[in-house]
PDB file of C-alpha atoms in Angstrom:
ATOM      1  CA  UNK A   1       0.000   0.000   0.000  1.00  0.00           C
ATOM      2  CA  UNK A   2       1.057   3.190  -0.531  1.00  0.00           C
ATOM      3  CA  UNK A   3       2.143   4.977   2.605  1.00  0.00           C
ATOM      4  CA  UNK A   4       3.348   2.891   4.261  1.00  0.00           C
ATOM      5  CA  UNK A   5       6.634   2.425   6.289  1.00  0.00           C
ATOM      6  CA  UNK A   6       9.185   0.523   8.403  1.00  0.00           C
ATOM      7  CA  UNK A   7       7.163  -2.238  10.636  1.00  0.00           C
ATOM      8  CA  UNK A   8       3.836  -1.395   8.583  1.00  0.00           C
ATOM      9  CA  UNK A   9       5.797  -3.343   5.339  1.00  0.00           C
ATOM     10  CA  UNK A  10       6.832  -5.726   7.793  1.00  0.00           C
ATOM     11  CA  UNK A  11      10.270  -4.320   7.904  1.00  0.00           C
ATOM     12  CA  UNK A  12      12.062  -2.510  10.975  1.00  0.00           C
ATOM     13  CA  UNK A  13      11.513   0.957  10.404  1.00  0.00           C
ATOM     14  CA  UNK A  14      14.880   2.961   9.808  1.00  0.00           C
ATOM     15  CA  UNK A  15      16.239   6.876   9.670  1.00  0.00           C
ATOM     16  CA  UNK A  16      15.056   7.030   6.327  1.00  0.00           C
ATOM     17  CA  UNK A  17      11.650   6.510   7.105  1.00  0.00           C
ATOM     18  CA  UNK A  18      11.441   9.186  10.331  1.00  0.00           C
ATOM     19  CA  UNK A  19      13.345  11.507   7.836  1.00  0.00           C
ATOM     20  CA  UNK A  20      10.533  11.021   5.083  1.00  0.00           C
ATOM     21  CA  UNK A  21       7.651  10.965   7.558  1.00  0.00           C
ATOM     22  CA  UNK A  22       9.210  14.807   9.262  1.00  0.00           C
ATOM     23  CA  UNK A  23      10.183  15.882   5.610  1.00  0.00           C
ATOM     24  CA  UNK A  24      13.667  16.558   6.238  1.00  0.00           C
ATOM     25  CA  UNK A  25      17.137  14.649   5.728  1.00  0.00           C
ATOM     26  CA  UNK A  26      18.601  12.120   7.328  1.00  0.00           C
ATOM     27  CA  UNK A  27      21.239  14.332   8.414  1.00  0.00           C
ATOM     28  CA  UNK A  28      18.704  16.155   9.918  1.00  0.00           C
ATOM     29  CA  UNK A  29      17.279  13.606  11.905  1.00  0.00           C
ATOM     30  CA  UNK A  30      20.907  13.122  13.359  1.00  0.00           C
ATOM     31  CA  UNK A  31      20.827  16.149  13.993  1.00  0.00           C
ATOM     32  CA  UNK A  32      17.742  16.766  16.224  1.00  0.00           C
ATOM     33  CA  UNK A  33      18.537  13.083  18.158  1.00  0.00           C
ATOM     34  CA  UNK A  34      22.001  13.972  18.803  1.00  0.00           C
ATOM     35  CA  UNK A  35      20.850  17.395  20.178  1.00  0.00           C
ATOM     36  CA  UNK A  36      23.220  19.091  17.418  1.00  0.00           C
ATOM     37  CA  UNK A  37      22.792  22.844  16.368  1.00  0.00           C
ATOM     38  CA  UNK A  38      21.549  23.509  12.713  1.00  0.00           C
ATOM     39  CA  UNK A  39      17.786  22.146  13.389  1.00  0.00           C
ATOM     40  CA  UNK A  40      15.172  24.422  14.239  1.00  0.00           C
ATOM     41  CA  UNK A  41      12.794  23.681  17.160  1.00  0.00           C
ATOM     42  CA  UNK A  42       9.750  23.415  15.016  1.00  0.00           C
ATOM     43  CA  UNK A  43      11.585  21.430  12.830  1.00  0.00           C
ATOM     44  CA  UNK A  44      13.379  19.218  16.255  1.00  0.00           C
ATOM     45  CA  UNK A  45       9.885  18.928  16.956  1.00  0.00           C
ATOM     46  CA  UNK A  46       8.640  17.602  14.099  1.00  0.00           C
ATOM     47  CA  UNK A  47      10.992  14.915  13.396  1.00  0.00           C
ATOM     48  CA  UNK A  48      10.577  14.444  16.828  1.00  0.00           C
ATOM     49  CA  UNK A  49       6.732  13.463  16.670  1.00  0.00           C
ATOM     50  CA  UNK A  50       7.872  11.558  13.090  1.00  0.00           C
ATOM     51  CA  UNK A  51      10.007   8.826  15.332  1.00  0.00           C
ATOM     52  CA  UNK A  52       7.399   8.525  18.053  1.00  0.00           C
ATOM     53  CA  UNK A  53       4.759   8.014  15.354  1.00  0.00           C
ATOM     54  CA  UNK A  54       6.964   5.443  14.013  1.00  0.00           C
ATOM     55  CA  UNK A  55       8.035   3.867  17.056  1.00  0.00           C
ATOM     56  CA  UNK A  56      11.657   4.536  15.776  1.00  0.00           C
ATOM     57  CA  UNK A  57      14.597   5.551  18.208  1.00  0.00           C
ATOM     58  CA  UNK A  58      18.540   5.404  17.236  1.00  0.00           C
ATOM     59  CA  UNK A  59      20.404   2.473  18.441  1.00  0.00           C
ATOM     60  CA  UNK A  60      23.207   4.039  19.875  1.00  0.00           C
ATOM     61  CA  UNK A  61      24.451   0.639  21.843  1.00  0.00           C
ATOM     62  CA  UNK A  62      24.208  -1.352  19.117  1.00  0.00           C
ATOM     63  CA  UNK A  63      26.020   1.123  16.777  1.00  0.00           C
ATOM     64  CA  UNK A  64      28.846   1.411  18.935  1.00  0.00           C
ATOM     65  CA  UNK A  65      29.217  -2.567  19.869  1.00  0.00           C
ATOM     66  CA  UNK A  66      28.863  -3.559  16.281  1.00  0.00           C
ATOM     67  CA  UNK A  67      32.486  -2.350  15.515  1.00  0.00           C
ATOM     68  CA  UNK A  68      33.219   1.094  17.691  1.00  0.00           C
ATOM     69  CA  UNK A  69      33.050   3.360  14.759  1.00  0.00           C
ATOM     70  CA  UNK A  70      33.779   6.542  15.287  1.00  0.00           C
ATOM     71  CA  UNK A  71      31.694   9.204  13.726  1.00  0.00           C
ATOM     72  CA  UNK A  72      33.922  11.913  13.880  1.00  0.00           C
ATOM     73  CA  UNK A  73      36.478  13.398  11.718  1.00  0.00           C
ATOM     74  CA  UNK A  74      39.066  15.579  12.723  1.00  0.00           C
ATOM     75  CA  UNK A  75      40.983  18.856  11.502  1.00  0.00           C
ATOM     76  CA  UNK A  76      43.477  20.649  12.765  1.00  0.00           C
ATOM     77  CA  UNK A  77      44.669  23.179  11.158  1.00  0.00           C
ATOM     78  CA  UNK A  78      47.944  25.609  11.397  1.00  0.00           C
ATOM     79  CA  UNK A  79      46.522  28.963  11.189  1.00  0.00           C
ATOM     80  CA  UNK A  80      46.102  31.543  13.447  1.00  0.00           C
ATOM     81  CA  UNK A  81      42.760  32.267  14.864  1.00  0.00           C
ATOM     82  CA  UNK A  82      42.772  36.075  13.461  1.00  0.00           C
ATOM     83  CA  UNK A  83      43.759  34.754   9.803  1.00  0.00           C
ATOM     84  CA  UNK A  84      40.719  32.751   9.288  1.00  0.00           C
ATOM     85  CA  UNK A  85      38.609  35.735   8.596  1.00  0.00           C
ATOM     86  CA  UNK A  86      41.029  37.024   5.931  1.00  0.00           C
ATOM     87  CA  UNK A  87      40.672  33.578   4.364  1.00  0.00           C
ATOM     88  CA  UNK A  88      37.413  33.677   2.559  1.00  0.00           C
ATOM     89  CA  UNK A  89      38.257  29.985   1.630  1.00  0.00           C
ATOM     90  CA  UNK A  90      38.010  28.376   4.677  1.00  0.00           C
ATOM     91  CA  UNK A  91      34.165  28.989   5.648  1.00  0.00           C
ATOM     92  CA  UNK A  92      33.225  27.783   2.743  1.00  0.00           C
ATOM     93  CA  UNK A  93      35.862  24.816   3.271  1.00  0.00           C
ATOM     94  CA  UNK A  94      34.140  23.848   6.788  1.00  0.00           C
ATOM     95  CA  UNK A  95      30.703  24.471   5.600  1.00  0.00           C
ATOM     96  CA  UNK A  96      31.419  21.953   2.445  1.00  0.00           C
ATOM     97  CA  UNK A  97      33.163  19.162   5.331  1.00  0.00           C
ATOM     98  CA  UNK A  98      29.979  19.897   7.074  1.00  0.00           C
ATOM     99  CA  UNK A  99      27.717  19.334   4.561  1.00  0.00           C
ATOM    100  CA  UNK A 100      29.314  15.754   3.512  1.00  0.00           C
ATOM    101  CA  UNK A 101      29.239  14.751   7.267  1.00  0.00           C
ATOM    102  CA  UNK A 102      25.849  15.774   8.325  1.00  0.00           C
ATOM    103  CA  UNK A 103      24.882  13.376   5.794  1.00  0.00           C
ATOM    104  CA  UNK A 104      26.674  10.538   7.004  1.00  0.00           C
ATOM    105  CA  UNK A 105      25.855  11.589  10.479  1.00  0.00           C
ATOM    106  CA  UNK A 106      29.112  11.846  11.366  1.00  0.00           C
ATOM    107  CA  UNK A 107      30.823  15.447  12.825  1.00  0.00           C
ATOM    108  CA  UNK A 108      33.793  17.565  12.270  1.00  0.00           C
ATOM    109  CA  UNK A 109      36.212  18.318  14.825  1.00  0.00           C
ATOM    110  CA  UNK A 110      38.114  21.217  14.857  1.00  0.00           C
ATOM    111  CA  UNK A 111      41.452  22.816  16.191  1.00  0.00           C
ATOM    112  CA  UNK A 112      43.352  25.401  15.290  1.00  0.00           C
ATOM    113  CA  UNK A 113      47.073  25.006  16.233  1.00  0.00           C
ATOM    114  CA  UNK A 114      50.035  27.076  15.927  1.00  0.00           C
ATOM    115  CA  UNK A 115      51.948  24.999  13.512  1.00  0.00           C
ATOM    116  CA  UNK A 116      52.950  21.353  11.565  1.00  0.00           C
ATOM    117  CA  UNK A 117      54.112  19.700  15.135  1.00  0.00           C
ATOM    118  CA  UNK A 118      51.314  21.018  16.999  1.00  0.00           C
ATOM    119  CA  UNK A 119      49.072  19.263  14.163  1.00  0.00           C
ATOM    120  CA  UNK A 120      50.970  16.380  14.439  1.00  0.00           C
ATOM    121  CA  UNK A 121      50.076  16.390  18.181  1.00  0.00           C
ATOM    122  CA  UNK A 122      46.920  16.910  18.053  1.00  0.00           C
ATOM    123  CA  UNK A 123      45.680  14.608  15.336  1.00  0.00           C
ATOM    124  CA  UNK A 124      47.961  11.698  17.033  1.00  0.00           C
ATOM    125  CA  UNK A 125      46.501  12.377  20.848  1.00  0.00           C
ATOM    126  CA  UNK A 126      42.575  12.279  19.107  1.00  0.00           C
ATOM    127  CA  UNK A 127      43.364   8.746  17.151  1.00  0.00           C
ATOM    128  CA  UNK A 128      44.698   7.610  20.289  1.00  0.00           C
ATOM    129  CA  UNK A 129      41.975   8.709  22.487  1.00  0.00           C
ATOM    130  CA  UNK A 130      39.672   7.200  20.100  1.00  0.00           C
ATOM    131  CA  UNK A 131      38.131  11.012  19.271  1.00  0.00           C
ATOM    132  CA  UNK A 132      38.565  10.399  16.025  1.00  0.00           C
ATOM    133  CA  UNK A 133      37.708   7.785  13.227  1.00  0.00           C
ATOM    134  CA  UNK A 134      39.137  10.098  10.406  1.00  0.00           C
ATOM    135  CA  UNK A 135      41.457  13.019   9.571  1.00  0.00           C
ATOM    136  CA  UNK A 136      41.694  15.543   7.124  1.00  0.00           C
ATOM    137  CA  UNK A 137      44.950  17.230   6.340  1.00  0.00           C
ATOM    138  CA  UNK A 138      45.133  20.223   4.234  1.00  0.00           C
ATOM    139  CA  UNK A 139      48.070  22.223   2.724  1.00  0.00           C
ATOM    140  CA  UNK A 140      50.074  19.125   1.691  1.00  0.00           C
ATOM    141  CA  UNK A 141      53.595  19.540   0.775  1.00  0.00           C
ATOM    142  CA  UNK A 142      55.883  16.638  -1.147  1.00  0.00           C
ATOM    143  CA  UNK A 143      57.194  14.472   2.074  1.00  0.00           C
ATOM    144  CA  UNK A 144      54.417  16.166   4.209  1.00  0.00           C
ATOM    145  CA  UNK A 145      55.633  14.900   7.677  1.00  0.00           C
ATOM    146  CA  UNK A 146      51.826  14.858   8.648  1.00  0.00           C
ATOM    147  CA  UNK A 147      50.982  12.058   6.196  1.00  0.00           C
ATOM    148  CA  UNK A 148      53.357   9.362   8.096  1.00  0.00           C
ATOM    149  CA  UNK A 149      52.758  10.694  11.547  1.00  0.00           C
ATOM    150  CA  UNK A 150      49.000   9.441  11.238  1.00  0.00           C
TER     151      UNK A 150
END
């Protein structure tokens, strides 16, 4: 029948289906259940109502015992904190990240640091506290001592 979702097909209902029920993404959805900015209240609320409707809540335990994924990726970045707004790039840079991630429900982790060791630092202490289950490195240079170091 037409309509119908998840458990009324017979089949467990998913993301996908709250996300079509509320009208939004799945990203979205993420968003409002991991009590992320960049979802309105109305629409929170909505999607909200959509998974109740549905009977649908995230399986957060079973996500994280079926192989500890990490669903975070992590950049840190050599620049000083003042040059960022001179670099017209790099908003639209983190915004694109963003974009790709919210859709995989996964989030971006940010530092600024003061320079290639400090990166170095950084990125190694997240992969080793687990923080992380990705990297992005940016301004690669031939024999980039970054590229090794992770």
């Amino acid at each position: 029948m037409d309509g119908e979702v998840g458990a009324e097909r017979g089949r467990r209902v998913t993301i996908r289906d709250v996300a079509a029920r509320a009208g939004v993404s799945k990203g979205a959805v993420s968003l409002a259940f991991n009590d992320r900015p960049g979802v309105s209240p109305a629409t929170r609320d909505r999607i909200f109502a959509a998974a109740r409707e549905l009977g649908w809540a995230p399986h957060l335990s079973a996500r994280s015992l079926a192989g500890s994924r990490v669903d975070t990726v992590g950049l840190a970045i050599a620049r000083p904190a003042r040059m960022l707004g001179l670099e017209p790039w790099f908003m639209e840079f983190v915004s694109g990240i963003e974009s790709v991630l919210v859709e995989r429900s996964c989030s971006l982790l940010l530092r600024l640091v003061r320079d290639v060791e400090e990166e170095i630092a950084v990125q190694q202490a997240w992969w080793r506290g687990r923080q992380v289950g990705g990297s992005i490195l940016v301004d690669l240079r031939d024999g980039d001592p970054r590229v090794p170091a992770l």
